[in-house]
Tab-separated table of C-alpha atoms in Angstrom:
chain	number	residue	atom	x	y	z
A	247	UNK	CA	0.773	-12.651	-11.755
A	248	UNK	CA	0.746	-14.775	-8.481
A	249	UNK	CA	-1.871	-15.865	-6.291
A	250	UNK	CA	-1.618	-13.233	-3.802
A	251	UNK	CA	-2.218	-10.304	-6.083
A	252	UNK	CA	-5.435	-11.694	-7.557
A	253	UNK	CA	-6.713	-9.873	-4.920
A	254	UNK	CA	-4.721	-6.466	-4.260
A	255	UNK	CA	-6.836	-4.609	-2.203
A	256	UNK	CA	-7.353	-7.245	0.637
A	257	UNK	CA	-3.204	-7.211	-0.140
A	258	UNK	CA	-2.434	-3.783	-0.515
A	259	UNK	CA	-5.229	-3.296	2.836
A	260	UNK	CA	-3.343	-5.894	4.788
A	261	UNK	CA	0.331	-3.759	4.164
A	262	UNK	CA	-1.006	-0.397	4.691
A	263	UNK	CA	-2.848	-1.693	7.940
A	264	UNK	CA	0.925	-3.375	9.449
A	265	UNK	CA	2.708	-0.376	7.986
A	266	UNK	CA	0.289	2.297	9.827
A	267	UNK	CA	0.271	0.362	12.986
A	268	UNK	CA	4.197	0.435	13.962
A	269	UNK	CA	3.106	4.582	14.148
A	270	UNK	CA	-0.504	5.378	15.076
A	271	UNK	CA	-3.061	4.421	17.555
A	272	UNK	CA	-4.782	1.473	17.500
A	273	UNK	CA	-8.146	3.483	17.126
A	274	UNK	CA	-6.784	5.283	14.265
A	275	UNK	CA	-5.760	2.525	11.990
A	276	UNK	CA	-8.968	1.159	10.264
A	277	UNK	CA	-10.121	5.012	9.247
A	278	UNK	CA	-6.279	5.397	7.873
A	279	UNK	CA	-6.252	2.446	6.090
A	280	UNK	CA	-9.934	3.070	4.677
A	281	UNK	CA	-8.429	6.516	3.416
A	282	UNK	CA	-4.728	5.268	1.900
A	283	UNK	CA	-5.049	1.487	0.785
A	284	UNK	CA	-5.136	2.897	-2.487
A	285	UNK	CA	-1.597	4.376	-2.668
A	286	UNK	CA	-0.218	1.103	-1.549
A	287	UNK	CA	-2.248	-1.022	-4.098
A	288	UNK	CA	-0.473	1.697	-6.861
A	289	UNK	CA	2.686	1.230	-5.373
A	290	UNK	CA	1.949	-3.130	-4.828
A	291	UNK	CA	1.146	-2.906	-8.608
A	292	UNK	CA	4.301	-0.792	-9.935
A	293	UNK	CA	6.158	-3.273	-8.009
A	294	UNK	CA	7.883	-0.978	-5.846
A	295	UNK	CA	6.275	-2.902	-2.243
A	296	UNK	CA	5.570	-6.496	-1.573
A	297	UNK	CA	4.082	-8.224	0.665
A	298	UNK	CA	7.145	-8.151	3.521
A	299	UNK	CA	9.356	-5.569	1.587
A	300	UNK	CA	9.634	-1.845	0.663
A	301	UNK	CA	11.911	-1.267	-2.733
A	302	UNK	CA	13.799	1.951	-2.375
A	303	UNK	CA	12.422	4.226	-4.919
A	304	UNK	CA	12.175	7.931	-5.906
A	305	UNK	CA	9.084	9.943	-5.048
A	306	UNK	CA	8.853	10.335	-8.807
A	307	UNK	CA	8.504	6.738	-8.758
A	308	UNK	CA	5.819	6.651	-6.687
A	309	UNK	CA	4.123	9.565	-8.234
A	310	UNK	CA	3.970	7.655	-11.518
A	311	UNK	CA	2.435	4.354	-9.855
A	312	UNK	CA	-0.482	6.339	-8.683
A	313	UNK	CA	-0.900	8.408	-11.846
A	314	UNK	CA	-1.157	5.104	-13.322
């Protein structure tokens, strides 16, 4: 595991926040993230996002990363 996962929900906070902010308001984003930072630490830990990078994957994919 590197560095930069030791800590996945400042990570996984720090990729929803950019990812949320290309398509909501400014005044929106900090509630958003609050409520989904946990569906991209799932998906950060299956592997299927990165820090600068989106793997195509199924939905079932991502299903199973946050049944995990």
């Amino acid at each position: 595991m590197t560095d930069h996962l030791g800590n996945i929900e400042s990570v996984a906070r720090a990729i929803c926040a950019r990812q949320l902010a290309v398509q909501t308001d400014a005044a929106e984003v900090a509630a958003l993230v609050e409520r989904f930072w946990r569906v991209a630490a799932a998906l950060l830990e299956a592997g299927l996002i990165g820090d600068d990078k989106e793997i195509s994957h199924s939905v079932e994919q991502g299903e199973a990363a946050w049944a995990d």
